[in-house]
Tab-separated table of C-alpha atoms in Angstrom:
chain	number	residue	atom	x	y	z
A	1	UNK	CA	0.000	0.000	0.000
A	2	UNK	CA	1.440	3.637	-0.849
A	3	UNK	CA	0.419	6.461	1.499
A	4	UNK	CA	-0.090	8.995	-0.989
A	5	UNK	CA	-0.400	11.951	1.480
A	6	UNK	CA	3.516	11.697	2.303
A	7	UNK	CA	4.661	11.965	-0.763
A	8	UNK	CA	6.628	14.736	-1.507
A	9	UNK	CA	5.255	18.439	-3.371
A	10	UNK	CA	7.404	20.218	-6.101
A	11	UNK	CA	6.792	23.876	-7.283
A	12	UNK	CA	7.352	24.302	-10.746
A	13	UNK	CA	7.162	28.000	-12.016
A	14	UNK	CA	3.635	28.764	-10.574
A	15	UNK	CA	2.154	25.442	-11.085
A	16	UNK	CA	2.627	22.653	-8.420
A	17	UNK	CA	2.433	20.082	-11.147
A	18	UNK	CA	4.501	20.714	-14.921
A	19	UNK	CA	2.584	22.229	-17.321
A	20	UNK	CA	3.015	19.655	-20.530
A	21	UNK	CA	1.124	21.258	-23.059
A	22	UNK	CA	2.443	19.671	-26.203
A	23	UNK	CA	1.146	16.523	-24.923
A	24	UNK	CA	-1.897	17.762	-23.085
A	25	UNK	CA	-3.477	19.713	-25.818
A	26	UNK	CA	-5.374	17.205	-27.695
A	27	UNK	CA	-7.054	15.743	-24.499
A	28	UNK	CA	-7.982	19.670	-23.566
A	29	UNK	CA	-9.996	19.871	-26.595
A	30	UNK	CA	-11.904	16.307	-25.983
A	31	UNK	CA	-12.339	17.490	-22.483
A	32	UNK	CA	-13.876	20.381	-23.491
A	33	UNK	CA	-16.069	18.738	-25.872
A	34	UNK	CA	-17.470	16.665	-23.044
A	35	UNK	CA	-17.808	19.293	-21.198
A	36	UNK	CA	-19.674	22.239	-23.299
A	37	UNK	CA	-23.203	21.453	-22.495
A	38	UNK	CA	-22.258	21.770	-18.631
A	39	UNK	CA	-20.564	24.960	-19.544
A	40	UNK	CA	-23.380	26.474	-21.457
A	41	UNK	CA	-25.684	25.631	-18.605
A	42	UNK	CA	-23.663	27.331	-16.019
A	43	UNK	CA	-22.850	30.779	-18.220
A	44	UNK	CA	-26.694	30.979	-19.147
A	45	UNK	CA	-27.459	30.913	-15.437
A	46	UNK	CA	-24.949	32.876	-14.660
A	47	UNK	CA	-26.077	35.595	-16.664
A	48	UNK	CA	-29.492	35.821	-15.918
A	49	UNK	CA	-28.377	36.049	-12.455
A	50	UNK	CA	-25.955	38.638	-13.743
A	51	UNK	CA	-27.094	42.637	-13.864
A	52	UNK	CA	-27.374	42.890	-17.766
A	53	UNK	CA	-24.465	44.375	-19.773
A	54	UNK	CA	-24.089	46.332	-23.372
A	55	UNK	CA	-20.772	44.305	-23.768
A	56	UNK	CA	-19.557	41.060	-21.613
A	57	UNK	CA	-15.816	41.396	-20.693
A	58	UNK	CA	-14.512	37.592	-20.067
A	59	UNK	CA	-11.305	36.444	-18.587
A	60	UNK	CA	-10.789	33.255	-19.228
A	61	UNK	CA	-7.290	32.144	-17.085
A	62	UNK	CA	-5.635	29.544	-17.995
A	63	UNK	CA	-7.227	29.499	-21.524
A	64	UNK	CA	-4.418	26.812	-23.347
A	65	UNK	CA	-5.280	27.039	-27.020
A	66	UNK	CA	-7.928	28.519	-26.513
A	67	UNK	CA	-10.696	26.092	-27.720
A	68	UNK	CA	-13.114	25.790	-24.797
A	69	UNK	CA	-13.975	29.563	-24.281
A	70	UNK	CA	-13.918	29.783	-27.862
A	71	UNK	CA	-16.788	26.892	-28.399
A	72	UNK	CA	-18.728	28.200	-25.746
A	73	UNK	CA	-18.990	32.337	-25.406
A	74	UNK	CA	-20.203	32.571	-29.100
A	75	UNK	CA	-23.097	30.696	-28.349
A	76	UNK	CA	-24.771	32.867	-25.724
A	77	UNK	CA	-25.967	35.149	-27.954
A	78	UNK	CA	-24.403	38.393	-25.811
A	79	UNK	CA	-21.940	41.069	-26.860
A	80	UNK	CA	-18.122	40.213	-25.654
A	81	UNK	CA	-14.964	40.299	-25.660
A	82	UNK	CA	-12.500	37.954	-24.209
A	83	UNK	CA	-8.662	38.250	-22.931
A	84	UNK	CA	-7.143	34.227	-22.798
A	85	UNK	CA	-4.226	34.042	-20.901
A	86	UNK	CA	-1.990	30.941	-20.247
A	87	UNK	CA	1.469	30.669	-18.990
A	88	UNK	CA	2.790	28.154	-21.649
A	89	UNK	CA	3.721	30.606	-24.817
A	90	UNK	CA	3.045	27.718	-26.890
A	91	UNK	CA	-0.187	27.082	-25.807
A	92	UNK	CA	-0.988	31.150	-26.744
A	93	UNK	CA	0.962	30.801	-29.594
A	94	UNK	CA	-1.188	28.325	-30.802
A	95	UNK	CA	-4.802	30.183	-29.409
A	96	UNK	CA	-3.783	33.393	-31.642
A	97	UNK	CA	-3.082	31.166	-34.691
A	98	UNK	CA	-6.537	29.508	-34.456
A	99	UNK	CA	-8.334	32.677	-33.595
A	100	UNK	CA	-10.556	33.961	-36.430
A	101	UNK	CA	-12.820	35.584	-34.132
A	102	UNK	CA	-11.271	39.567	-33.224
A	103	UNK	CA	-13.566	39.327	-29.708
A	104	UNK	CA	-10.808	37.043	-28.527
A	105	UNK	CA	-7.360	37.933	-27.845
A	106	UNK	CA	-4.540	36.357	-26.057
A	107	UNK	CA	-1.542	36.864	-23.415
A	108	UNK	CA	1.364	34.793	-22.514
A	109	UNK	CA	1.245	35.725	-18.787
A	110	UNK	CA	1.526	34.382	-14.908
A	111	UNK	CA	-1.690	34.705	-12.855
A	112	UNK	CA	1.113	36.591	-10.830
A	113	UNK	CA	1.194	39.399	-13.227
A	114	UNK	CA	-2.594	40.154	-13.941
A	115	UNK	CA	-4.152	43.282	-11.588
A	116	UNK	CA	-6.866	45.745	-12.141
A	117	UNK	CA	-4.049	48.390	-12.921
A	118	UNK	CA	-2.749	46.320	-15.935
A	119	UNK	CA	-5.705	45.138	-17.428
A	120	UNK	CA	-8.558	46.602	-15.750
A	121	UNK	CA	-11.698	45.036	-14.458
A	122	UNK	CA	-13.576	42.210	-16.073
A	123	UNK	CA	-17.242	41.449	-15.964
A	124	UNK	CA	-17.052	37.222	-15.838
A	125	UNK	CA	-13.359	35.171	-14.973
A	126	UNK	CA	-13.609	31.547	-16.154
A	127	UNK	CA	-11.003	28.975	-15.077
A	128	UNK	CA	-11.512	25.979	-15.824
A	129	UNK	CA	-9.206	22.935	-14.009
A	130	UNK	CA	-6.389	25.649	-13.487
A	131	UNK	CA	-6.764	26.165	-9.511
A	132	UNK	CA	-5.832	22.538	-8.702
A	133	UNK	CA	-2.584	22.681	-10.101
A	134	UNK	CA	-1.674	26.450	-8.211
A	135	UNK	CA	0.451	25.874	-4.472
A	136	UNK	CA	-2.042	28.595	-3.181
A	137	UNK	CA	-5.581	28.222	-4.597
A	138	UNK	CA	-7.343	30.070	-2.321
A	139	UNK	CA	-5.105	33.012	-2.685
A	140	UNK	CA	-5.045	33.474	-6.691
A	141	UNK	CA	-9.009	32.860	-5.996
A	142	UNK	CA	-9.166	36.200	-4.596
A	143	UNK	CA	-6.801	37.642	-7.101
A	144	UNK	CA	-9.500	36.740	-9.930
A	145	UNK	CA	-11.950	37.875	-7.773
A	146	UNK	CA	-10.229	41.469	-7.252
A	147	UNK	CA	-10.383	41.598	-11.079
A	148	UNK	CA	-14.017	41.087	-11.512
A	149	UNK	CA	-16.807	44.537	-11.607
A	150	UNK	CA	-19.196	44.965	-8.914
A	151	UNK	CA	-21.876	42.541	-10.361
A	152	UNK	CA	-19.427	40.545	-12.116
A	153	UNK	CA	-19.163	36.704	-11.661
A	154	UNK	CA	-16.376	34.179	-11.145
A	155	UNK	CA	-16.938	30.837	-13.104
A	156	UNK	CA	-14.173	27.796	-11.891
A	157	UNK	CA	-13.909	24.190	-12.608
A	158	UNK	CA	-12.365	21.671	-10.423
A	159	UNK	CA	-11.576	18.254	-9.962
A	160	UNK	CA	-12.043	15.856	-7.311
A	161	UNK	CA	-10.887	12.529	-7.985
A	162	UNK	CA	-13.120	11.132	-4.723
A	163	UNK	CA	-16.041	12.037	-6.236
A	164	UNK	CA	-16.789	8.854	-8.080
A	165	UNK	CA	-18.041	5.059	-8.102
A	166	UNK	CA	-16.592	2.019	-9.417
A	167	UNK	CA	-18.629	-1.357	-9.063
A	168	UNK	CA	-17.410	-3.833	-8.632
A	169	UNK	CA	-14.129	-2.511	-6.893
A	170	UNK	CA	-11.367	-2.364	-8.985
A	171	UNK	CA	-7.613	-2.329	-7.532
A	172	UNK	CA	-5.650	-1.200	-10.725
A	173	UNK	CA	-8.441	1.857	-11.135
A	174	UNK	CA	-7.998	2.692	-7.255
A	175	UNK	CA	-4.809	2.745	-8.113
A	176	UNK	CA	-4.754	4.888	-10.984
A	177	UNK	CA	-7.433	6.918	-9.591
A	178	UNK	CA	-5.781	7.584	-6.318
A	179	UNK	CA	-1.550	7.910	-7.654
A	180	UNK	CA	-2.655	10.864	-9.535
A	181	UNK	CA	-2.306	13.034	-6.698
A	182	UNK	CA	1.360	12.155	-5.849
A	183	UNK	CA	2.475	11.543	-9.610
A	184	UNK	CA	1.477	14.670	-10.437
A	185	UNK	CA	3.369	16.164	-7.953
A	186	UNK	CA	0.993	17.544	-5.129
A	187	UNK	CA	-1.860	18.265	-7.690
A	188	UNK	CA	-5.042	19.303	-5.393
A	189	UNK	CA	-7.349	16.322	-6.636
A	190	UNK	CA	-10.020	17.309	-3.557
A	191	UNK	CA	-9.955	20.708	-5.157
A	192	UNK	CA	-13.643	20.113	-6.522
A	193	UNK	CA	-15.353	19.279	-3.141
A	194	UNK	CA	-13.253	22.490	-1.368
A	195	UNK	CA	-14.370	24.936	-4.125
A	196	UNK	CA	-17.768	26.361	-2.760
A	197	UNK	CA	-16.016	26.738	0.509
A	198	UNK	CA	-13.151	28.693	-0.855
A	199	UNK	CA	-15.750	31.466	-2.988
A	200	UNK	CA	-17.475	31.795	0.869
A	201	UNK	CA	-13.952	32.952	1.696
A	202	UNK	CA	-13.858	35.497	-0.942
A	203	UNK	CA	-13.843	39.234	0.282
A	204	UNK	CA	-15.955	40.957	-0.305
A	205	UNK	CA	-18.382	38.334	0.497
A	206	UNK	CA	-20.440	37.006	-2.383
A	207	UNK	CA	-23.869	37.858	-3.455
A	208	UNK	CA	-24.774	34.666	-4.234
A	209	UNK	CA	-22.985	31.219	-4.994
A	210	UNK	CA	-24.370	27.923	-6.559
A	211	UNK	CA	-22.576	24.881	-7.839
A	212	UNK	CA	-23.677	22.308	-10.961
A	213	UNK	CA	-22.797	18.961	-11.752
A	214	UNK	CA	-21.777	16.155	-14.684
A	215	UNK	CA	-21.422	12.802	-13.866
A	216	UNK	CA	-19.668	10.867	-16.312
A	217	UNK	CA	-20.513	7.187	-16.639
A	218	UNK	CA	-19.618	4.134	-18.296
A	219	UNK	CA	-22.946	2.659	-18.121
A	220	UNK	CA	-24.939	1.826	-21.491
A	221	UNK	CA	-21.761	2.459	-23.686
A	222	UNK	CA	-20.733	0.143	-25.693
A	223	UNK	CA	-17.163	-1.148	-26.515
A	224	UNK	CA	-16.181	2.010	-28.749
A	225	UNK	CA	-18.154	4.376	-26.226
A	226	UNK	CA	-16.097	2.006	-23.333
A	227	UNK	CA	-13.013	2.513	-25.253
A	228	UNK	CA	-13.393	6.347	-25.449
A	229	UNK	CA	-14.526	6.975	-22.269
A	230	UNK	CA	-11.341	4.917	-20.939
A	231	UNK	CA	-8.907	7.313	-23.332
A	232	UNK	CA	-10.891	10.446	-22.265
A	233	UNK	CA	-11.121	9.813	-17.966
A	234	UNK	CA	-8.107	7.508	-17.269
A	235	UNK	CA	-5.571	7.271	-19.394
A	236	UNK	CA	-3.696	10.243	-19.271
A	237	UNK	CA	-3.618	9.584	-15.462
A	238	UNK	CA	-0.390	6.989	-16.861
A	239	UNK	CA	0.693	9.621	-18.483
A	240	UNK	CA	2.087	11.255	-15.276
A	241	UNK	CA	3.718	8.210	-14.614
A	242	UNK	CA	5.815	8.171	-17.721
A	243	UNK	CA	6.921	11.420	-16.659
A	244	UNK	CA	7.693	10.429	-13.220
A	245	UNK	CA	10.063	8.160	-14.680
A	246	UNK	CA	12.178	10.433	-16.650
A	247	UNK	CA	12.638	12.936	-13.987
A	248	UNK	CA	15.847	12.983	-12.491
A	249	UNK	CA	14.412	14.402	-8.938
A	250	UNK	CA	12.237	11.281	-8.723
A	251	UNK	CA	12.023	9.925	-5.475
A	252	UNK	CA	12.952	5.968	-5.143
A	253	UNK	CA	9.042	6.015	-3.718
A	254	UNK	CA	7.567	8.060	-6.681
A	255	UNK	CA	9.652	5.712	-9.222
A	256	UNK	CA	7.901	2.622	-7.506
A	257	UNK	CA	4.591	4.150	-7.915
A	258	UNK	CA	4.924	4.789	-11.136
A	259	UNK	CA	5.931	1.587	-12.674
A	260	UNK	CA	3.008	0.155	-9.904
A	261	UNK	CA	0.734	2.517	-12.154
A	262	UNK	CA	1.807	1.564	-15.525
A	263	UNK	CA	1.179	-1.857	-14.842
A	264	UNK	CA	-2.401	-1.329	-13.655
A	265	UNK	CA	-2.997	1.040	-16.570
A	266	UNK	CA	-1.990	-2.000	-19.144
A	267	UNK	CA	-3.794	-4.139	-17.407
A	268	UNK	CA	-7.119	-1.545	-17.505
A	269	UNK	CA	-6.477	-0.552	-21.053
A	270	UNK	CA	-6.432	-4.311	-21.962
A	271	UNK	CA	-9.354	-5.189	-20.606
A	272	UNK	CA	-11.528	-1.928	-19.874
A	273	UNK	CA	-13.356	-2.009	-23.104
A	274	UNK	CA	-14.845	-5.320	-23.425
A	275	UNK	CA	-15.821	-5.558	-19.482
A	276	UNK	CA	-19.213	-4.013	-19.536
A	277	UNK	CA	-19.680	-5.149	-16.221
A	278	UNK	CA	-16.800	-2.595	-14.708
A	279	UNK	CA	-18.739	0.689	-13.923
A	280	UNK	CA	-17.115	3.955	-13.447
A	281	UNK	CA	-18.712	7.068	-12.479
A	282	UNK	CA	-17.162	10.495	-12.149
A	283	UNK	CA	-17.958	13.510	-11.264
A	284	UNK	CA	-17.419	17.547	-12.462
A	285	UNK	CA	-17.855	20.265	-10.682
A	286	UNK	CA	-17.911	23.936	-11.475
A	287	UNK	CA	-18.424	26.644	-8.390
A	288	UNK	CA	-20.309	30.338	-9.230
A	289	UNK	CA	-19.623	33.183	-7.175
A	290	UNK	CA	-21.217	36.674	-8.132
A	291	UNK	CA	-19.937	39.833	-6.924
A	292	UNK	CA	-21.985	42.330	-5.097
């Protein structure tokens, strides 16, 4: 058994985990794809909660190429524009390329860096799965929140990796469920449950906060649906694994996790798609705050 509590944390930059974009980027998109009708539903609530505006400015932190504010703003039928910022210049290098909209523009800049005296106030910050990577959550919380109007509303996106089901029980997806935490170097994978306490936090106080829900389940796919749903939840949890392994700061601990974890994932991959009896359920959670 590992304890994965006592495994060691590493700040990298900003971020408590490394920011791989070049590999993550593809799985950000199909994440997003997954995720847009939850999205939608949240921003049109959000709105009408929202005193109305001639023009909707957005932050969206920790935007990556882009793709998910991009596929979702447009559709809310409100005037906007949008500032994407990301820390990884490729990842902004790649949003500006794509960009054929002139509402969105980008930045190559650290959370760090943003204030109201730089770039002024914003009406709605999105972040989506950004605050679970930061050292200090709650802290850069309040920073978004300082850059929001009076009226304006904070939109975030966690994770929570307890927040699920698996029937029967199922060692090798405990496993890969539960590593990701330590492989990924101190990643906050409660974040999701801990988010509607942090926005109570928030000063000034709210005006009102609500929180909304998808589950994600493998139950009625079939083996393609099984297959995809495997590539889509799970396997990139490996992924931090392989990356373990090639870091020369690896703990003897962390390296026996990870080889532990690759196992179980080629074991899962193997097998995951044809087993219709092996349900998984998980959960995503996104946390509203609007500002008085």
């Amino acid at each position: 058994m590992h304890d994965f509590n006592t495994m060691k944390t590493k700040t990298i930059n900003q971020y408590v985990t490394a920011y791989d974009y070049a590999q993550d980027c593809d799985r950000l998109r199909l994440q997003a794809d997954n995720l847009l009708d939850l999205d939608l539903r949240v921003f049109s609530k959000t709105l009408h909660a929202m005193p109305r505006r001639n023009d909707y400015r957005v932050l969206d932190v920790g935007c990556a190429h882009g793709y998910a504010a991009r596929t979702r703003l447009p559709r809310l039928g409100v005037p906007f524009q949008c500032l994407g910022v990301d820390i990884c210049a490729e990842a902004i290098t790649q949003a500006t390329s794509e960009q054929e909209d002139e509402r969105f523009q980008y930045e190559c800049i650290s959370l760090e860096a943003l204030s109201p005296e730089t770039h002024g106030l914003f009406d709605i910050v999105f972040a989506a799965y950004v605050l679970h990577h930061l050292p200090d959550p709650a802290t850069t919380l309040q920073r978004l929140w300082d850059l929001l109007h009076p009226g304006g509303a904070l939109i975030v996106r966690g994770i929570d990796d307890d927040m699920r089901s698996l029937d029967p029980p199922n060692p090798d997806l405990e496993l890969l469920l539960d590593s990701t935490r330590s492989l990924a170097r101190g990643t906050d994978r409660h974040f999701g449950r801990r988010m509607h306490g942090m926005l109570l936090n928030l000063c000034p106080l709210p005006d009102l906060t609500f929180m909304d829900y998808k589950v994600d389940s493998t139950g009625g796919l079939d083996e393609k649906g099984r297959h995809e749903y495997y590539e889509n939840a799970l396997s990139f949890r490996a992924e931090y694994a392989r990356r373990m392994l090639d870091r020369s700061d690896a703990s003897d601990a962390e390296r026996t996790l990870a080889v532990e974890v690759l196992q179980a994932a080629a074991r899962l991959q193997a097998l995951f798609a044809h087993d219709k009896k092996q349900y998984v359920a998980l959960v995503h959670s996104v946390a509203v705050a609007l500002k008085q």
